[in-house]
Coordinates of C-alpha atoms and ligand atoms in Angstrom, one line a residue:
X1 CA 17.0 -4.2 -14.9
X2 CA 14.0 -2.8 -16.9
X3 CA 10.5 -3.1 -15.2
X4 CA 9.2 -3.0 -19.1
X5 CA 7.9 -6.5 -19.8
X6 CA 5.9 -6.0 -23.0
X7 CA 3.0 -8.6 -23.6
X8 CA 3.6 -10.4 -20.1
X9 CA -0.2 -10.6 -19.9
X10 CA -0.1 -12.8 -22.8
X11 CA 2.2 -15.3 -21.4
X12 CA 1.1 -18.7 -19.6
X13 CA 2.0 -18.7 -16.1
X14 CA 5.6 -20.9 -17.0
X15 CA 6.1 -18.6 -19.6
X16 CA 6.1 -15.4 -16.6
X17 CA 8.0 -17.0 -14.2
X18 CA 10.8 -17.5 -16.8
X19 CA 10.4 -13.7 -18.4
X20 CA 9.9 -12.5 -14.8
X21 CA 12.9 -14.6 -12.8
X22 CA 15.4 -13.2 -16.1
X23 CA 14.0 -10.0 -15.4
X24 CA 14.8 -9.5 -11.8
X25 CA 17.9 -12.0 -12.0
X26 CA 16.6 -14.6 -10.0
X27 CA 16.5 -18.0 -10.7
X28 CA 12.8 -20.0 -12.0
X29 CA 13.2 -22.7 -8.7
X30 CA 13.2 -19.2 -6.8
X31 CA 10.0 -18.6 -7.9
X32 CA 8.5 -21.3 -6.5
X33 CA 7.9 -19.9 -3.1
X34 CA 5.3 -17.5 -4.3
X35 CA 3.0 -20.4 -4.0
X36 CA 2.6 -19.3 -0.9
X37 CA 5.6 -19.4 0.6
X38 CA 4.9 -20.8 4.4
X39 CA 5.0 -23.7 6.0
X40 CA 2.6 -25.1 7.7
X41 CA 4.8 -25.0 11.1
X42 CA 5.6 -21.4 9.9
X43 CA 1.7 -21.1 9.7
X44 CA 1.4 -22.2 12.6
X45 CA 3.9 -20.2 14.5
X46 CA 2.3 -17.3 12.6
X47 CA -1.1 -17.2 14.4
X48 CA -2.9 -19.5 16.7
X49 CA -5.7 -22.1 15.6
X50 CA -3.9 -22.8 12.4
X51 CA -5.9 -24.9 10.2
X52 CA -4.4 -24.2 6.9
X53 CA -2.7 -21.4 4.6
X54 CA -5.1 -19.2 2.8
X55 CA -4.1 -18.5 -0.9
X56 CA -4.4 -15.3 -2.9
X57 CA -2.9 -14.2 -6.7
X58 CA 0.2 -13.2 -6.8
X59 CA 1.3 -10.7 -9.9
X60 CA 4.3 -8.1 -11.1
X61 CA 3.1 -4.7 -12.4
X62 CA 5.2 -3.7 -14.5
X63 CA 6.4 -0.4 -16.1
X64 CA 7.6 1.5 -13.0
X65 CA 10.4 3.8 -12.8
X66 CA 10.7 5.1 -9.6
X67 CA 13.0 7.7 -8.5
X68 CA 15.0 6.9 -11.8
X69 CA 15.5 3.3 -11.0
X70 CA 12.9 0.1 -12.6
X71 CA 11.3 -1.7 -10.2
X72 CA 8.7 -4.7 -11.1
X73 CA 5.4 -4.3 -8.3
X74 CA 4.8 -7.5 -6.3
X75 CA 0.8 -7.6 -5.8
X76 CA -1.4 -9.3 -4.5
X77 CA -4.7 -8.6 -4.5
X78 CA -8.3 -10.4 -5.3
X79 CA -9.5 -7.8 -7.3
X80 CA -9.1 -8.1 -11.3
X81 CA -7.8 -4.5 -12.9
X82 CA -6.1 -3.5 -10.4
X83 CA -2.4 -4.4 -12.1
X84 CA -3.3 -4.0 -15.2
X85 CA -3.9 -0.3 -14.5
X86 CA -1.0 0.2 -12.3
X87 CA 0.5 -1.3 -15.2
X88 CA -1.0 1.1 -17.8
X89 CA -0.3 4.3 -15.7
X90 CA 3.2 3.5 -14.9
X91 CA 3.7 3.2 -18.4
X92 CA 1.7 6.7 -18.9
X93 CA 4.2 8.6 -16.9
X94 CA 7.2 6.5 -17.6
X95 CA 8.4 8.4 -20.4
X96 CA 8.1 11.7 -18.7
X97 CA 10.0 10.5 -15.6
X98 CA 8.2 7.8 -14.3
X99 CA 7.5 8.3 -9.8
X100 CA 9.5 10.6 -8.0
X101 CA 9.3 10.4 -4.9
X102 CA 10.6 11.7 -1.0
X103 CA 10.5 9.3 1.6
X104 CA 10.6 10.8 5.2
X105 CA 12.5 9.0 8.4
X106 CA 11.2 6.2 9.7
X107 CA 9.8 7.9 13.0
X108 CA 6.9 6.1 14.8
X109 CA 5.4 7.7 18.1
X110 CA 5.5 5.7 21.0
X111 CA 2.1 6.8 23.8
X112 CA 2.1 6.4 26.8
X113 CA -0.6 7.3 28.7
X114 CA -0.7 8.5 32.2
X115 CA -3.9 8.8 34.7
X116 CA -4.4 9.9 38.0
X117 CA -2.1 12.6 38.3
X118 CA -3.1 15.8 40.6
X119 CA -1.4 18.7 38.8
X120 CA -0.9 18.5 35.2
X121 CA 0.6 21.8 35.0
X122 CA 3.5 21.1 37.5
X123 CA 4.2 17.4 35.7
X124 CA 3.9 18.8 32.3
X125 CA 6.8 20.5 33.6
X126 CA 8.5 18.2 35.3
X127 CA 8.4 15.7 32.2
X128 CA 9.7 19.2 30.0
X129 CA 12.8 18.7 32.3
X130 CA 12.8 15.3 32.7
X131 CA 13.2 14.9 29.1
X132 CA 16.7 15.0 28.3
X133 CA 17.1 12.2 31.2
X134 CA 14.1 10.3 29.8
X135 CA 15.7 10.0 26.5
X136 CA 19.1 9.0 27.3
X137 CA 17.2 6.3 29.0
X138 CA 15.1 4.9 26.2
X139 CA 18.5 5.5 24.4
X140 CA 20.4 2.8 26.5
X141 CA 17.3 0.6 26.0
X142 CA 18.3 0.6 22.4
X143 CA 21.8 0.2 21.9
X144 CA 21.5 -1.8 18.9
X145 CA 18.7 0.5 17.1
X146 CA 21.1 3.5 18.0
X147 CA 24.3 1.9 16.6
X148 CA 22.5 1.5 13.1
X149 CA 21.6 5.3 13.2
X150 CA 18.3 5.3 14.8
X151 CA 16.8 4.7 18.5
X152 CA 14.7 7.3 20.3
X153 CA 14.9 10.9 19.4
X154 CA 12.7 13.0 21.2
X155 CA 10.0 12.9 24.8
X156 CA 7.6 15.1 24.7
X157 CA 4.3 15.5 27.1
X158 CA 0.3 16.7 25.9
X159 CA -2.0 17.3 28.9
X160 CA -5.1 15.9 27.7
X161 CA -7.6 16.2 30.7
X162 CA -7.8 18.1 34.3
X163 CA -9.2 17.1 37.4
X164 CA -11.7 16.3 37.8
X165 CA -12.7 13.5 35.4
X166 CA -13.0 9.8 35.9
X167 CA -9.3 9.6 35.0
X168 CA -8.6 12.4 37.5
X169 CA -5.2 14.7 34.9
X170 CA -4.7 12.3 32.1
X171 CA -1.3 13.3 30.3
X172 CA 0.4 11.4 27.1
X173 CA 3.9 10.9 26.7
X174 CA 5.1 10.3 23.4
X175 CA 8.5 8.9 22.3
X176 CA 9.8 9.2 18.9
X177 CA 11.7 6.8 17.4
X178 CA 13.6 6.2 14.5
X179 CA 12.8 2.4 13.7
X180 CA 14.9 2.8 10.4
X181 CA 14.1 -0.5 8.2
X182 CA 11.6 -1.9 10.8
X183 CA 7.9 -1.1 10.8
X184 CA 9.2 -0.6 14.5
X185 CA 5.6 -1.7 16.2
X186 CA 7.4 -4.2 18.4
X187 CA 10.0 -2.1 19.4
X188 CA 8.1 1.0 20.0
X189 CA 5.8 -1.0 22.0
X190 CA 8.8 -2.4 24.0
X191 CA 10.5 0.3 24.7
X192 CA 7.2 2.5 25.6
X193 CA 6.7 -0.4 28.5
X194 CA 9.9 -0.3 29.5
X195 CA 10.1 3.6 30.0
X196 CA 6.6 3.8 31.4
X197 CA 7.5 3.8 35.4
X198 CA 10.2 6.1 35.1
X199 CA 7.7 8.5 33.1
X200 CA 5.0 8.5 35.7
X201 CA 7.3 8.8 38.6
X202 CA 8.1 11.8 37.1
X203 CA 4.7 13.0 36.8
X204 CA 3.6 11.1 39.6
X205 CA 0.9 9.7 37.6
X206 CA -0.3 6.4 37.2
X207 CA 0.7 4.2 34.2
X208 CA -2.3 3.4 31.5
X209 CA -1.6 2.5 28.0
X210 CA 1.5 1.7 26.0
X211 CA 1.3 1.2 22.8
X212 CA 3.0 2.9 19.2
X213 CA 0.3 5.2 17.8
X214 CA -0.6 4.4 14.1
X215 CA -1.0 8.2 12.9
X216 CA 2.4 7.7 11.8
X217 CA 2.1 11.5 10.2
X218 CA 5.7 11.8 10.3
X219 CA 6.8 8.7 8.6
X220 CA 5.1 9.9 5.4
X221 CA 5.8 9.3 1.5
X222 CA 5.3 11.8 -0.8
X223 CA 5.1 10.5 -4.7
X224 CA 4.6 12.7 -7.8
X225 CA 4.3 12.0 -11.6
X226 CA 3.6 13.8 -14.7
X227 CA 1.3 12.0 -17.5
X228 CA 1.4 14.0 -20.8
X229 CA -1.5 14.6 -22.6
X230 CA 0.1 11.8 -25.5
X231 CA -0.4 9.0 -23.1
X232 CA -3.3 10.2 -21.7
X233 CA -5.4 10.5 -25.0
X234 CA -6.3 7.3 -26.9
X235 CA -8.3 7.3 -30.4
X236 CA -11.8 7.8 -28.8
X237 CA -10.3 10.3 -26.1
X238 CA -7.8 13.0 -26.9
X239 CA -5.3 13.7 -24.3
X240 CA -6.2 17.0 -23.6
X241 CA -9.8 16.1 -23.0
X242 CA -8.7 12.8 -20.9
X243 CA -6.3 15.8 -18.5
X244 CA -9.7 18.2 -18.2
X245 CA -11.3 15.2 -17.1
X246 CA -8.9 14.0 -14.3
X247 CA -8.8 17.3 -13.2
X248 CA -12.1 17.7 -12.6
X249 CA -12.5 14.1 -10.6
X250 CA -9.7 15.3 -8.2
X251 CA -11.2 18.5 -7.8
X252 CA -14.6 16.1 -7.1
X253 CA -13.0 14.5 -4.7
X254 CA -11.7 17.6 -2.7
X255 CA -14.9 18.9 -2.7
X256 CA -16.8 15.8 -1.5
X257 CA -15.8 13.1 1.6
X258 CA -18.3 10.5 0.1
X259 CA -15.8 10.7 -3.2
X260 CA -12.7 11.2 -1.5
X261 CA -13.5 7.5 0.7
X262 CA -14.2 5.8 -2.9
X263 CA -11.3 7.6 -4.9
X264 CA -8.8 6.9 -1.7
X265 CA -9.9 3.4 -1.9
X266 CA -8.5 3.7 -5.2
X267 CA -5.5 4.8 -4.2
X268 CA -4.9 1.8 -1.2
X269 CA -6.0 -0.9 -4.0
X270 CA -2.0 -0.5 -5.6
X271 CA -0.6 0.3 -1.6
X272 CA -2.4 -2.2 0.1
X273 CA -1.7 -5.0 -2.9
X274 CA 2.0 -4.2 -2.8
X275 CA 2.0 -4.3 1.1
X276 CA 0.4 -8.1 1.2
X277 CA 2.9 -9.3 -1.1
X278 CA 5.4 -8.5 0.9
X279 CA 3.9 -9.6 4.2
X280 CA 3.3 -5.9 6.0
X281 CA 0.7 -5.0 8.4
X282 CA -1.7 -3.5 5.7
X283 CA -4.4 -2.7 8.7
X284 CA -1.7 -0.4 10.4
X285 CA -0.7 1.6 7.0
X286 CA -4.9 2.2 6.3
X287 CA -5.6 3.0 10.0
X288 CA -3.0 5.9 9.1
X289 CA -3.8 6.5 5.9
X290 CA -7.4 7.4 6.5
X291 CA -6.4 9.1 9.8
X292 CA -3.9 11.6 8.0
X293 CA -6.7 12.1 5.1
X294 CA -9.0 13.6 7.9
X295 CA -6.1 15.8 9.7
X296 CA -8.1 19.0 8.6
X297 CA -11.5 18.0 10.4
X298 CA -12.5 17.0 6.7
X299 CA -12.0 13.8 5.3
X300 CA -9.7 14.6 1.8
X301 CA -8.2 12.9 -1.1
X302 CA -4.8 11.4 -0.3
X303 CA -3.9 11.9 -3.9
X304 CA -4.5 15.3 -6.3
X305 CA -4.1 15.4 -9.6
X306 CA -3.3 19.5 -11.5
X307 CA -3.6 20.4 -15.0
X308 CA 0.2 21.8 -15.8
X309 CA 0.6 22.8 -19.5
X310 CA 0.0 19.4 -21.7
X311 CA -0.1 17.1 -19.0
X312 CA -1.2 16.2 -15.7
X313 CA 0.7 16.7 -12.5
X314 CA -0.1 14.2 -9.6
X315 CA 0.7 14.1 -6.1
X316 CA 0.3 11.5 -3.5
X317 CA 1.1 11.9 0.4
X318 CA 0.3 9.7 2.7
X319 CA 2.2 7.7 6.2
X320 CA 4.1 4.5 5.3
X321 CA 5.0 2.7 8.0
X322 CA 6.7 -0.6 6.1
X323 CA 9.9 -2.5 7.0
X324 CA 11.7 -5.2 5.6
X325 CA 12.9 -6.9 8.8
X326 CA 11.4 -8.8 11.7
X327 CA 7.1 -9.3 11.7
X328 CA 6.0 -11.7 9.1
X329 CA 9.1 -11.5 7.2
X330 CA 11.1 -14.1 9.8
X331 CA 8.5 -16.5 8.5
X332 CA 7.1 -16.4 5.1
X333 CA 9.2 -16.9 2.1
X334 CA 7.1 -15.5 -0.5
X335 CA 6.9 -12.1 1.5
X336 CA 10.6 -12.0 0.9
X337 CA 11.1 -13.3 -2.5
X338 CA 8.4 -10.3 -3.3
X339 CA 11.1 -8.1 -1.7
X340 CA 13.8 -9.6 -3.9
X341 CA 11.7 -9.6 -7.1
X342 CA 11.5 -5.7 -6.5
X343 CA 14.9 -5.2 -5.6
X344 CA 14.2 -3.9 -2.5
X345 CA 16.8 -3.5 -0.1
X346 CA 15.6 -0.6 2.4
X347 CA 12.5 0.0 4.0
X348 CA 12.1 3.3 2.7
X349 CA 12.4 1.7 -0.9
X350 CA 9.8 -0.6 -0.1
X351 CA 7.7 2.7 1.0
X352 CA 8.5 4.2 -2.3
X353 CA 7.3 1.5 -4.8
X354 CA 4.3 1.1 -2.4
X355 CA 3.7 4.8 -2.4
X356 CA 4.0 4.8 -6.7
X357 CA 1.7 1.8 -6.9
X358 CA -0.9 4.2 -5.0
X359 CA -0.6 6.5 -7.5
X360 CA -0.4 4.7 -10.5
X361 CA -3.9 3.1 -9.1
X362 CA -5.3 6.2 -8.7
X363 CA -4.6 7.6 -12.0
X364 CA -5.5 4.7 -13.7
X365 CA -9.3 4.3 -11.9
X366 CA -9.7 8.4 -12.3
X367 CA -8.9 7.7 -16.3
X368 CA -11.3 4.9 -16.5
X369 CA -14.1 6.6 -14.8
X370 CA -13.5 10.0 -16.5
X371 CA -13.6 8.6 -19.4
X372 CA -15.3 5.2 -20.8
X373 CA -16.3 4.3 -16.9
X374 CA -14.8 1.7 -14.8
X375 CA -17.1 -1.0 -16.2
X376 CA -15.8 -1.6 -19.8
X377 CA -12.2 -2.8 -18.0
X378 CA -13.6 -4.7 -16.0
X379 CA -16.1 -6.7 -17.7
X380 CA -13.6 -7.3 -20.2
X381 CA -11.8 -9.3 -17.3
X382 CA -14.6 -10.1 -15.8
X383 CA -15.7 -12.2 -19.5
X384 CA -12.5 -14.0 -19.3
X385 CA -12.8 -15.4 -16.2
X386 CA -16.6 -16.4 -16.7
X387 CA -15.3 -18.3 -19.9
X388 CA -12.7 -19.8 -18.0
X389 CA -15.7 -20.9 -15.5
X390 CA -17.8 -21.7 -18.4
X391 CA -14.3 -24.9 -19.2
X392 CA -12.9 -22.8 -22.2
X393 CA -9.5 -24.0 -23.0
X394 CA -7.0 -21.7 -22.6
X395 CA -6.5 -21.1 -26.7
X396 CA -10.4 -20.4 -26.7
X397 CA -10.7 -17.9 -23.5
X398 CA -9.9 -14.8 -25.5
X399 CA -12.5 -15.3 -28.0
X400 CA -15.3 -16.6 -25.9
X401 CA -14.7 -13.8 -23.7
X402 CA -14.4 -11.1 -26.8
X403 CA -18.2 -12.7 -27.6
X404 CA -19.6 -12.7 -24.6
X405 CA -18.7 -8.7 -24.5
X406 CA -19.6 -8.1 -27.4
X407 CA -23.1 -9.3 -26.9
X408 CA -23.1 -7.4 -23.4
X409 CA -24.0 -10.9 -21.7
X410 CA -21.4 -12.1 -19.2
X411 CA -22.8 -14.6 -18.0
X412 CA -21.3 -18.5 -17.5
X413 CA -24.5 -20.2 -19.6
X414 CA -23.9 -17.5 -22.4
X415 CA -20.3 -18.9 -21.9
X416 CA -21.1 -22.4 -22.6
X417 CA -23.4 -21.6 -25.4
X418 CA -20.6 -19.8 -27.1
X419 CA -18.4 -22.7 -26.5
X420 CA -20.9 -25.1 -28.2
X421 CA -21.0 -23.0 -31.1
X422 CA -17.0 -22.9 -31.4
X423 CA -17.1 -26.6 -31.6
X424 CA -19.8 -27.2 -33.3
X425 CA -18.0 -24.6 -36.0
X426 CA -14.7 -26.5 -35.8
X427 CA -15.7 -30.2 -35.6
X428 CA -15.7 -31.7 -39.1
Ligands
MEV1 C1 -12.4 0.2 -7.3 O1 -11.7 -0.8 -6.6 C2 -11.6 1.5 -7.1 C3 -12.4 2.7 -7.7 O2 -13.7 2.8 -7.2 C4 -11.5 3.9 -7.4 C5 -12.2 5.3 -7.7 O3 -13.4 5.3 -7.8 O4 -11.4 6.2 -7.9 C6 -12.5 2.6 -9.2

């Protein structure tokens, strides 16, 4: 399977479906469930107060290699751009290697809090002994997690406030678990209530929360790429100029949180995109995202991009929790076509092309803005859709659009003007 799809932007919607489906050796009626993909009894079931399916585009990037294997990016996302770049910077480091990437266990962290308890110190210890016994029980509350290689793997006990306080000792339990191709909130969350009472008769504490934690900082991704300074040049911009450049915006945003926010927000555009395509809890993956960019005290960029000879070296890090069974999954068909279309067959996979799209995002905005700006891109798409709001025909778009641009006027009544005059021209 190659992810490179040459001039699938110029194709009709039909025309994809067919390129795409060949591509990823499905069949076109397959590809019918990206519009949208749920029921409206699977709707329904979803959430409460159903009154209808909300819709969003659906789109490949293409151009990924990722640890040595193509992969085609199921996106979805409002925001115009954003898979073109991805697009353009997969194809930027493709040659040299395309996304490497290493892809952590699956470990989520399980809290449970305790209150009330009189001597931290002494049940700090007794939960230290406690532990092996602890374990073995959350174990047996797992067999089937443990079978496939996973299940609880360690207890472990933080004091987090003496007596006296409104909570009186407050300790936190946490149980790590391997949730292996499960995002693993439902199971953390059930196993954390079911352990709770023997955890605070141990401490002889009082049971508060239990709940996963989303700082899931050691279920992380890590990503690299290299983009020579041959695809990074252009014939306004040489390469070498275009590397300086990125440099200098990563270095920007390790020196400043109020560019770190905007050039991270970068970065989730490709992760979040990639995660709503294929029906993951997107607010989980940026609560931890942002969370593991502040671990310092400082708020920092996720991703970094380094100068190395005649290219550019980039590295992304950031917590992934993703899975590909149970949540939204059991219900919507278009969440896992999207996992079919990339040929994803493990969670940690689907982490990986996730992570890559971040990246590719990333480099793409930091080459837009370090060189022309972001604006050129997108008011080029921006043109096409005012002309398609404007009631150009599809055969006209491009060139309505291309004028519009050109005379630095997007707006729909330029559109229509335009349009006149292109009929006016061709009528006899
Ligand atoms: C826009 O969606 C994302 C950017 O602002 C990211 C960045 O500034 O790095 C272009």
């Amino acid at each position: 399977m190659s992810s490179r799809l040459p001039g699938l932007y110029t194709l009709t919607v039909a025309e994809r479906r067919r390129q795409v489906a060949a591509a990823a050796g499905l069949e076109v009626a397959d590809l019918a469930d990206l519009d949208g993909g749920l029921g409206d009894d699977d709707a329904a079931g979803m959430i409460e107060n159903v009154l209808g399916r909300h819709a969003l585009p659906f789109a490949v990037a293409t151009n990924f290699t990722i640890d040595g294997v193509d992969a085609l990016v199921p996106m979805v996302i409002e925001e115009p751009s954003v898979v073109a770049a991805a697009s353009n910077a997969a194809r930027m480091v493709r040659d040299a290697g395309g996304f490497t990437t290493e892809v952590a266990p699956a470990i989520v962290t399980g809290q449970i809090q305790l209150t009330q308890i009189a001597d931290v110190d002494v049940a700090a210890a007794a939960l230290a002994d406690a532990a092996p016994m602890l374990l073995a029980r959350a174990r047996a509350l797992s067999p089937r997690l443990c079978a496939r290689g996973g299940g609880p793997l360690a207890v472990t006990a933080r004091v987090l406030a003496r007596p006296p306080g409104p909570d009186g000792g407050v300790i936190v339990v946490h149980l790590d678990v391997d949730c292996r191709d499960a995002m693993g909130a439902n199971l953390v969350n059930t196993l954390c209530e079911r352990l709770a009472e023997a955890v605070a008769h141990v401490a002889s504490g009082r049971v508060g929360l239990r709940i996963l934690s989303n700082l899931s900082d050691r279920r992380t991704v890590r990503v690299t790429c290299r983009a020579p300074d041959a695809a990074l040049g252009d014939s306004r911009c040489p390469g070498p100029a275009v590397r300086a450049a990125i440099a200098a915006a990563s270095r920007f945003a390790e020196l400043d949180p109020y560019r770190a926010v905007t050039h991270n927000k970068g970065v989730m555009n490709g992760v979040d995109a990639v995660l709503v395509a294929t029906g993951q809890d997107w607010r989980a993956v940026e609560a931890g995202a942002h969370a593991f960019a502040a671990r310092s005290g400082a708020y920092r960029p996720l991703a970094v991009w380094r100068e190395d000879g005649d290219g550019l070296v980039g590295e992304l890090v950031l917590p992934l929790a993703v899975g590909i069974v149970g949540g939204a999954l059991h219900a919507h068909r278009g969440a896992r076509l999207a996992l079919r279309l990339a040929g994803v067959a493990t969670a940690s996979r689907l982490a990986a092309i996730a992570a890559a799209a971040g990246l590719a995002c990333n480099l793409a905005a930091l080459r837009a803005l370090a060189t022309d700006g972001i604006q050129r891109g997108h008011m080029a798409l921006h043109a096409r859709a005012v002309a398609r709001a404007a009631g150009a025909p599809a055969d006209l778009i491009d060139e309505v659009a291309d004028a519009l641009a050109a005379a630095g006027d997007v707006r729909v009544e330029a559109a229509r003007v335009i349009l006149q005059e292109l009929s006016a021209k061709d009528s006899p």
